Amino acid sequence: MMTLSKMSFAVALSGVLVLSACETVTDPNNPNRNAQTAAIVGAGLGAAIGIARGDDAGERNRGAIVGALIGAGVGGGLGTLLDRQEAELRQEMGSSAQIVNTGSQLIVTLPQDILFDTGSSALTGGLRNDLNTLAGSMNRFPNSTVNVIGHTDWDGSAAFNQDLSARRAQAVSAVLIQSGVAPNRIRSIGRGEDAPIATNLNEEGKRQNRRVEITITPNV
């Protein structure tokens, strides 16, 4: 059983390494910042687990070293894959999609105004090629889980927006599956008007809220 002192030290160590990771990821001149951040966080968590499992000082030290090495290897490997996939997607998709690399997942945001006509869940031709490109990337990096999440503004009833966002997410998922992505990797989610990223009090804000987010999370 982990004692209070062991738990406190493990938590403190993890906190120090996570702070180091934050400094690394905010350096805009570091092209490998996400891979390095994932490695640092993985090392911290691995070391904390190793410490927690030791019953004496020697075991805790050995556990910290082994845990850190394993955690850094796993975290760094996942971060490198995300960096590579992000670079490919930015090159292939250009400015048609917003791509955010959080260090643990990629979030690809597509505007619904280009994907769909008003009030419709039928895909237009605007970004269909980009969805095919995105599917190709997912097939080249197959060890991940994909959430397709539909969002709306607050125009119309909440029930209508919830149903519309779900149908739009399913339509995008269908294109990805038709392009070869395994169906068991994809989950379609409708969030309706519940998760705005901008104000719904003007047209520009509502336009930003009408979106489909595709999150790509590597499997550990």
PDB file of C-alpha atoms in Angstrom:
ATOM      1  CA  MET A   1       0.000   0.000   0.000  1.00  0.00           C
ATOM      2  CA  MET A   2       1.305   3.474  -0.839  1.00  0.00           C
ATOM      3  CA  THR A   3       2.127   5.594   2.206  1.00  0.00           C
ATOM      4  CA  LEU A   4       1.289   9.284   2.415  1.00  0.00           C
ATOM      5  CA  SER A   5       4.941  10.304   1.986  1.00  0.00           C
ATOM      6  CA  LYS A   6       5.351   8.105  -1.103  1.00  0.00           C
ATOM      7  CA  MET A   7       2.142   9.476  -2.567  1.00  0.00           C
ATOM      8  CA  SER A   8       3.207  13.068  -1.877  1.00  0.00           C
ATOM      9  CA  PHE A   9       6.601  12.550  -3.502  1.00  0.00           C
ATOM     10  CA  ALA A  10       5.054  10.866  -6.524  1.00  0.00           C
ATOM     11  CA  VAL A  11       2.561  13.674  -6.983  1.00  0.00           C
ATOM     12  CA  ALA A  12       5.289  16.294  -6.566  1.00  0.00           C
ATOM     13  CA  LEU A  13       7.514  14.597  -9.139  1.00  0.00           C
ATOM     14  CA  SER A  14       4.688  14.373 -11.648  1.00  0.00           C
ATOM     15  CA  GLY A  15       3.881  18.035 -11.088  1.00  0.00           C
ATOM     16  CA  VAL A  16       7.463  19.169 -11.715  1.00  0.00           C
ATOM     17  CA  LEU A  17       7.683  17.212 -14.958  1.00  0.00           C
ATOM     18  CA  VAL A  18       4.297  18.402 -16.161  1.00  0.00           C
ATOM     19  CA  LEU A  19       5.426  22.007 -15.561  1.00  0.00           C
ATOM     20  CA  SER A  20       8.538  21.280 -17.599  1.00  0.00           C
ATOM     21  CA  ALA A  21       6.302  19.901 -20.339  1.00  0.00           C
ATOM     22  CA  CYS A  22       4.262  23.103 -20.341  1.00  0.00           C
ATOM     23  CA  GLU A  23       7.414  25.161 -20.910  1.00  0.00           C
ATOM     24  CA  THR A  24       8.458  22.843 -23.751  1.00  0.00           C
ATOM     25  CA  VAL A  25       5.136  22.896 -25.585  1.00  0.00           C
ATOM     26  CA  THR A  26       4.873  26.691 -25.498  1.00  0.00           C
ATOM     27  CA  ASP A  27       8.149  27.160 -27.377  1.00  0.00           C
ATOM     28  CA  PRO A  28       6.941  27.997 -30.931  1.00  0.00           C
ATOM     29  CA  ASN A  29      10.422  27.384 -32.384  1.00  0.00           C
ATOM     30  CA  ASN A  30      10.550  23.761 -31.295  1.00  0.00           C
ATOM     31  CA  PRO A  31       9.208  21.539 -34.134  1.00  0.00           C
ATOM     32  CA  ASN A  32       9.166  18.458 -31.871  1.00  0.00           C
ATOM     33  CA  ARG A  33       7.497  20.138 -28.911  1.00  0.00           C
ATOM     34  CA  ASN A  34       4.493  17.800 -28.759  1.00  0.00           C
ATOM     35  CA  ALA A  35       6.603  14.643 -28.896  1.00  0.00           C
ATOM     36  CA  GLN A  36       8.910  16.019 -26.206  1.00  0.00           C
ATOM     37  CA  THR A  37       6.008  17.096 -24.034  1.00  0.00           C
ATOM     38  CA  ALA A  38       4.410  13.654 -24.284  1.00  0.00           C
ATOM     39  CA  ALA A  39       7.736  12.059 -23.374  1.00  0.00           C
ATOM     40  CA  ILE A  40       8.180  14.326 -20.338  1.00  0.00           C
ATOM     41  CA  VAL A  41       4.644  13.733 -19.079  1.00  0.00           C
ATOM     42  CA  GLY A  42       4.963  10.003 -19.715  1.00  0.00           C
ATOM     43  CA  ALA A  43       8.230   9.912 -17.816  1.00  0.00           C
ATOM     44  CA  GLY A  44       6.695  11.764 -14.883  1.00  0.00           C
ATOM     45  CA  LEU A  45       3.687   9.486 -14.660  1.00  0.00           C
ATOM     46  CA  GLY A  46       5.825   6.382 -15.114  1.00  0.00           C
ATOM     47  CA  ALA A  47       8.220   7.487 -12.401  1.00  0.00           C
ATOM     48  CA  ALA A  48       5.339   8.263 -10.039  1.00  0.00           C
ATOM     49  CA  ILE A  49       3.867   4.796 -10.581  1.00  0.00           C
ATOM     50  CA  GLY A  50       7.280   3.203 -10.002  1.00  0.00           C
ATOM     51  CA  ILE A  51       7.737   5.134  -6.764  1.00  0.00           C
ATOM     52  CA  ALA A  52       4.267   4.250  -5.555  1.00  0.00           C
ATOM     53  CA  ARG A  53       4.924   0.524  -5.990  1.00  0.00           C
ATOM     54  CA  GLY A  54       8.156   0.450  -4.000  1.00  0.00           C
ATOM     55  CA  ASP A  55       8.249  -0.501  -0.331  1.00  0.00           C
ATOM     56  CA  ASP A  56      11.739   0.817   0.459  1.00  0.00           C
ATOM     57  CA  ALA A  57      14.102   3.460  -0.844  1.00  0.00           C
ATOM     58  CA  GLY A  58      15.948   1.091  -3.159  1.00  0.00           C
ATOM     59  CA  GLU A  59      12.782  -0.257  -4.712  1.00  0.00           C
ATOM     60  CA  ARG A  60      11.361   3.240  -5.106  1.00  0.00           C
ATOM     61  CA  ASN A  61      14.497   4.461  -6.881  1.00  0.00           C
ATOM     62  CA  ARG A  62      14.557   1.472  -9.210  1.00  0.00           C
ATOM     63  CA  GLY A  63      10.813   1.811  -9.817  1.00  0.00           C
ATOM     64  CA  ALA A  64      11.152   5.500 -10.608  1.00  0.00           C
ATOM     65  CA  ILE A  65      13.921   4.891 -13.154  1.00  0.00           C
ATOM     66  CA  VAL A  66      12.180   1.985 -14.880  1.00  0.00           C
ATOM     67  CA  GLY A  67       8.805   3.738 -14.823  1.00  0.00           C
ATOM     68  CA  ALA A  68      10.280   6.935 -16.232  1.00  0.00           C
ATOM     69  CA  LEU A  69      12.010   5.105 -19.083  1.00  0.00           C
ATOM     70  CA  ILE A  70       8.873   3.182 -20.009  1.00  0.00           C
ATOM     71  CA  GLY A  71       6.642   6.250 -19.681  1.00  0.00           C
ATOM     72  CA  ALA A  72       8.983   8.412 -21.737  1.00  0.00           C
ATOM     73  CA  GLY A  73       9.181   5.793 -24.474  1.00  0.00           C
ATOM     74  CA  VAL A  74       5.423   5.385 -24.738  1.00  0.00           C
ATOM     75  CA  GLY A  75       4.645   9.092 -24.438  1.00  0.00           C
ATOM     76  CA  GLY A  76       7.382  10.167 -26.823  1.00  0.00           C
ATOM     77  CA  GLY A  77       6.355   7.591 -29.405  1.00  0.00           C
ATOM     78  CA  LEU A  78       2.738   8.764 -29.377  1.00  0.00           C
ATOM     79  CA  GLY A  79       3.788  12.404 -29.528  1.00  0.00           C
ATOM     80  CA  THR A  80       6.037  11.755 -32.524  1.00  0.00           C
ATOM     81  CA  LEU A  81       3.211  10.024 -34.397  1.00  0.00           C
ATOM     82  CA  LEU A  82       0.890  12.958 -33.742  1.00  0.00           C
ATOM     83  CA  ASP A  83       3.544  15.443 -34.909  1.00  0.00           C
ATOM     84  CA  ARG A  84       4.026  13.483 -38.131  1.00  0.00           C
ATOM     85  CA  GLN A  85       0.309  13.167 -38.810  1.00  0.00           C
ATOM     86  CA  GLU A  86      -0.263  16.856 -38.050  1.00  0.00           C
ATOM     87  CA  ALA A  87       2.482  17.903 -40.489  1.00  0.00           C
ATOM     88  CA  GLU A  88       1.031  15.713 -43.244  1.00  0.00           C
ATOM     89  CA  LEU A  89      -2.514  16.998 -42.705  1.00  0.00           C
ATOM     90  CA  ARG A  90      -1.426  20.647 -42.730  1.00  0.00           C
ATOM     91  CA  GLN A  91       0.375  20.100 -46.019  1.00  0.00           C
ATOM     92  CA  GLU A  92      -2.478  18.163 -47.635  1.00  0.00           C
ATOM     93  CA  MET A  93      -5.501  20.081 -46.323  1.00  0.00           C
ATOM     94  CA  GLY A  94      -4.104  23.612 -46.351  1.00  0.00           C
ATOM     95  CA  SER A  95      -6.357  26.267 -44.851  1.00  0.00           C
ATOM     96  CA  SER A  96      -9.669  24.460 -45.361  1.00  0.00           C
ATOM     97  CA  ALA A  97      -9.517  22.948 -41.875  1.00  0.00           C
ATOM     98  CA  GLN A  98      -8.277  24.064 -38.485  1.00  0.00           C
ATOM     99  CA  ILE A  99      -5.851  21.536 -36.974  1.00  0.00           C
ATOM    100  CA  VAL A 100      -4.842  21.582 -33.307  1.00  0.00           C
ATOM    101  CA  ASN A 101      -2.278  19.196 -31.813  1.00  0.00           C
ATOM    102  CA  THR A 102      -2.803  18.984 -28.058  1.00  0.00           C
ATOM    103  CA  GLY A 103       0.076  16.537 -27.541  1.00  0.00           C
ATOM    104  CA  SER A 104      -2.337  13.694 -26.822  1.00  0.00           C
ATOM    105  CA  GLN A 105      -4.719  14.014 -29.778  1.00  0.00           C
ATOM    106  CA  LEU A 106      -5.334  15.884 -33.018  1.00  0.00           C
ATOM    107  CA  ILE A 107      -8.473  17.989 -33.354  1.00  0.00           C
ATOM    108  CA  VAL A 108      -9.502  18.735 -36.945  1.00  0.00           C
ATOM    109  CA  THR A 109     -12.311  21.306 -37.200  1.00  0.00           C
ATOM    110  CA  LEU A 110     -14.371  21.701 -40.387  1.00  0.00           C
ATOM    111  CA  PRO A 111     -16.934  24.512 -40.868  1.00  0.00           C
ATOM    112  CA  GLN A 112     -20.470  23.185 -41.291  1.00  0.00           C
ATOM    113  CA  ASP A 113     -21.396  26.090 -43.577  1.00  0.00           C
ATOM    114  CA  ILE A 114     -19.146  24.571 -46.243  1.00  0.00           C
ATOM    115  CA  LEU A 115     -20.020  20.955 -45.473  1.00  0.00           C
ATOM    116  CA  PHE A 116     -23.807  21.364 -45.343  1.00  0.00           C
ATOM    117  CA  ASP A 117     -26.606  23.568 -46.575  1.00  0.00           C
ATOM    118  CA  THR A 118     -28.667  25.335 -43.910  1.00  0.00           C
ATOM    119  CA  GLY A 119     -30.771  22.864 -41.890  1.00  0.00           C
ATOM    120  CA  SER A 120     -29.502  19.891 -43.944  1.00  0.00           C
ATOM    121  CA  SER A 121     -27.377  16.869 -43.096  1.00  0.00           C
ATOM    122  CA  ALA A 122     -26.611  16.112 -46.765  1.00  0.00           C
ATOM    123  CA  LEU A 123     -22.962  16.798 -47.530  1.00  0.00           C
ATOM    124  CA  THR A 124     -22.194  19.349 -50.217  1.00  0.00           C
ATOM    125  CA  GLY A 125     -19.179  18.959 -52.501  1.00  0.00           C
ATOM    126  CA  GLY A 126     -17.211  21.686 -50.739  1.00  0.00           C
ATOM    127  CA  LEU A 127     -14.980  19.659 -48.438  1.00  0.00           C
ATOM    128  CA  ARG A 128     -15.650  16.100 -49.581  1.00  0.00           C
ATOM    129  CA  ASN A 129     -12.151  15.879 -51.059  1.00  0.00           C
ATOM    130  CA  ASP A 130     -10.721  17.051 -47.731  1.00  0.00           C
ATOM    131  CA  LEU A 131     -12.628  14.295 -45.946  1.00  0.00           C
ATOM    132  CA  ASN A 132     -11.128  11.785 -48.362  1.00  0.00           C
ATOM    133  CA  THR A 133      -7.691  13.248 -47.613  1.00  0.00           C
ATOM    134  CA  LEU A 134      -8.359  13.009 -43.894  1.00  0.00           C
ATOM    135  CA  ALA A 135      -9.455   9.385 -44.283  1.00  0.00           C
ATOM    136  CA  GLY A 136      -6.229   8.620 -46.152  1.00  0.00           C
ATOM    137  CA  SER A 137      -4.239  10.015 -43.235  1.00  0.00           C
ATOM    138  CA  MET A 138      -6.250   7.938 -40.775  1.00  0.00           C
ATOM    139  CA  ASN A 139      -5.492   4.832 -42.843  1.00  0.00           C
ATOM    140  CA  ARG A 140      -1.755   5.617 -42.816  1.00  0.00           C
ATOM    141  CA  PHE A 141      -1.903   6.045 -39.035  1.00  0.00           C
ATOM    142  CA  PRO A 142      -4.318   3.232 -38.155  1.00  0.00           C
ATOM    143  CA  ASN A 143      -3.625   2.861 -34.434  1.00  0.00           C
ATOM    144  CA  SER A 144      -6.050   5.519 -33.241  1.00  0.00           C
ATOM    145  CA  THR A 145      -9.654   6.141 -32.262  1.00  0.00           C
ATOM    146  CA  VAL A 146     -11.705   8.798 -34.065  1.00  0.00           C
ATOM    147  CA  ASN A 147     -14.607  10.836 -32.651  1.00  0.00           C
ATOM    148  CA  VAL A 148     -16.687  12.825 -35.127  1.00  0.00           C
ATOM    149  CA  ILE A 149     -18.577  15.508 -33.180  1.00  0.00           C
ATOM    150  CA  GLY A 150     -21.264  17.739 -34.678  1.00  0.00           C
ATOM    151  CA  HIS A 151     -22.021  21.199 -33.234  1.00  0.00           C
ATOM    152  CA  THR A 152     -24.643  23.834 -34.076  1.00  0.00           C
ATOM    153  CA  ASP A 153     -25.429  27.419 -33.086  1.00  0.00           C
ATOM    154  CA  TRP A 154     -28.509  28.118 -30.955  1.00  0.00           C
ATOM    155  CA  ASP A 155     -30.904  29.053 -33.765  1.00  0.00           C
ATOM    156  CA  GLY A 156     -33.909  26.717 -33.686  1.00  0.00           C
ATOM    157  CA  SER A 157     -34.982  24.439 -30.871  1.00  0.00           C
ATOM    158  CA  ALA A 158     -32.457  22.522 -28.772  1.00  0.00           C
ATOM    159  CA  ALA A 159     -34.050  19.221 -29.812  1.00  0.00           C
ATOM    160  CA  PHE A 160     -33.780  20.076 -33.522  1.00  0.00           C
ATOM    161  CA  ASN A 161     -30.160  21.163 -33.143  1.00  0.00           C
ATOM    162  CA  GLN A 162     -29.264  18.011 -31.244  1.00  0.00           C
ATOM    163  CA  ASP A 163     -30.761  15.807 -33.958  1.00  0.00           C
ATOM    164  CA  LEU A 164     -29.181  17.864 -36.761  1.00  0.00           C
ATOM    165  CA  SER A 165     -25.720  17.744 -35.195  1.00  0.00           C
ATOM    166  CA  ALA A 166     -25.976  13.968 -34.754  1.00  0.00           C
ATOM    167  CA  ARG A 167     -27.055  13.439 -38.373  1.00  0.00           C
ATOM    168  CA  ARG A 168     -24.258  15.668 -39.641  1.00  0.00           C
ATOM    169  CA  ALA A 169     -21.669  13.788 -37.583  1.00  0.00           C
ATOM    170  CA  GLN A 170     -22.997  10.525 -39.005  1.00  0.00           C
ATOM    171  CA  ALA A 171     -22.779  11.906 -42.564  1.00  0.00           C
ATOM    172  CA  VAL A 172     -19.109  12.840 -42.093  1.00  0.00           C
ATOM    173  CA  SER A 173     -18.393   9.456 -40.490  1.00  0.00           C
ATOM    174  CA  ALA A 174     -20.007   7.723 -43.463  1.00  0.00           C
ATOM    175  CA  VAL A 175     -17.617   9.435 -45.893  1.00  0.00           C
ATOM    176  CA  LEU A 176     -14.613   8.439 -43.774  1.00  0.00           C
ATOM    177  CA  ILE A 177     -15.826   4.828 -43.705  1.00  0.00           C
ATOM    178  CA  GLN A 178     -16.477   4.843 -47.446  1.00  0.00           C
ATOM    179  CA  SER A 179     -12.892   6.019 -47.867  1.00  0.00           C
ATOM    180  CA  GLY A 180     -11.577   2.965 -46.050  1.00  0.00           C
ATOM    181  CA  VAL A 181     -11.471   3.885 -42.358  1.00  0.00           C
ATOM    182  CA  ALA A 182     -12.535   0.905 -40.241  1.00  0.00           C
ATOM    183  CA  PRO A 183     -16.025   1.508 -38.788  1.00  0.00           C
ATOM    184  CA  ASN A 184     -14.992   0.237 -35.357  1.00  0.00           C
ATOM    185  CA  ARG A 185     -12.504   3.130 -35.067  1.00  0.00           C
ATOM    186  CA  ILE A 186     -15.149   5.830 -35.503  1.00  0.00           C
ATOM    187  CA  ARG A 187     -17.764   7.141 -33.083  1.00  0.00           C
ATOM    188  CA  SER A 188     -20.325   9.763 -34.185  1.00  0.00           C
ATOM    189  CA  ILE A 189     -21.495  12.236 -31.547  1.00  0.00           C
ATOM    190  CA  GLY A 190     -24.037  15.054 -31.721  1.00  0.00           C
ATOM    191  CA  ARG A 191     -23.535  17.902 -29.235  1.00  0.00           C
ATOM    192  CA  GLY A 192     -26.167  20.250 -30.626  1.00  0.00           C
ATOM    193  CA  GLU A 193     -25.815  23.779 -29.253  1.00  0.00           C
ATOM    194  CA  ASP A 194     -24.247  22.671 -25.944  1.00  0.00           C
ATOM    195  CA  ALA A 195     -20.562  23.412 -26.654  1.00  0.00           C
ATOM    196  CA  PRO A 196     -20.168  26.826 -28.317  1.00  0.00           C
ATOM    197  CA  ILE A 197     -16.687  28.225 -28.976  1.00  0.00           C
ATOM    198  CA  ALA A 198     -17.932  31.753 -29.678  1.00  0.00           C
ATOM    199  CA  THR A 199     -20.901  33.982 -28.905  1.00  0.00           C
ATOM    200  CA  ASN A 200     -24.292  33.132 -30.373  1.00  0.00           C
ATOM    201  CA  LEU A 201     -25.284  36.816 -30.285  1.00  0.00           C
ATOM    202  CA  ASN A 202     -23.926  37.676 -33.741  1.00  0.00           C
ATOM    203  CA  GLU A 203     -23.599  35.969 -37.106  1.00  0.00           C
ATOM    204  CA  GLU A 204     -19.819  35.562 -36.986  1.00  0.00           C
ATOM    205  CA  GLY A 205     -19.988  33.820 -33.631  1.00  0.00           C
ATOM    206  CA  LYS A 206     -22.799  31.555 -34.773  1.00  0.00           C
ATOM    207  CA  ARG A 207     -20.822  30.680 -37.900  1.00  0.00           C
ATOM    208  CA  GLN A 208     -17.901  29.525 -35.732  1.00  0.00           C
ATOM    209  CA  ASN A 209     -20.204  27.436 -33.566  1.00  0.00           C
ATOM    210  CA  ARG A 210     -21.567  25.544 -36.594  1.00  0.00           C
ATOM    211  CA  ARG A 211     -18.769  23.006 -37.014  1.00  0.00           C
ATOM    212  CA  VAL A 212     -17.728  19.382 -37.094  1.00  0.00           C
ATOM    213  CA  GLU A 213     -14.774  18.433 -34.908  1.00  0.00           C
ATOM    214  CA  ILE A 214     -12.844  15.241 -35.651  1.00  0.00           C
ATOM    215  CA  THR A 215     -10.616  14.130 -32.792  1.00  0.00           C
ATOM    216  CA  ILE A 216      -7.903  11.566 -33.481  1.00  0.00           C
ATOM    217  CA  THR A 217      -6.589   9.889 -30.328  1.00  0.00           C
ATOM    218  CA  PRO A 218      -3.715   7.374 -30.517  1.00  0.00           C
ATOM    219  CA  ASN A 219      -4.384   4.060 -28.813  1.00  0.00           C
ATOM    220  CA  VAL A 220      -1.961   3.386 -25.960  1.00  0.00           C
TER     221      VAL A 220
END
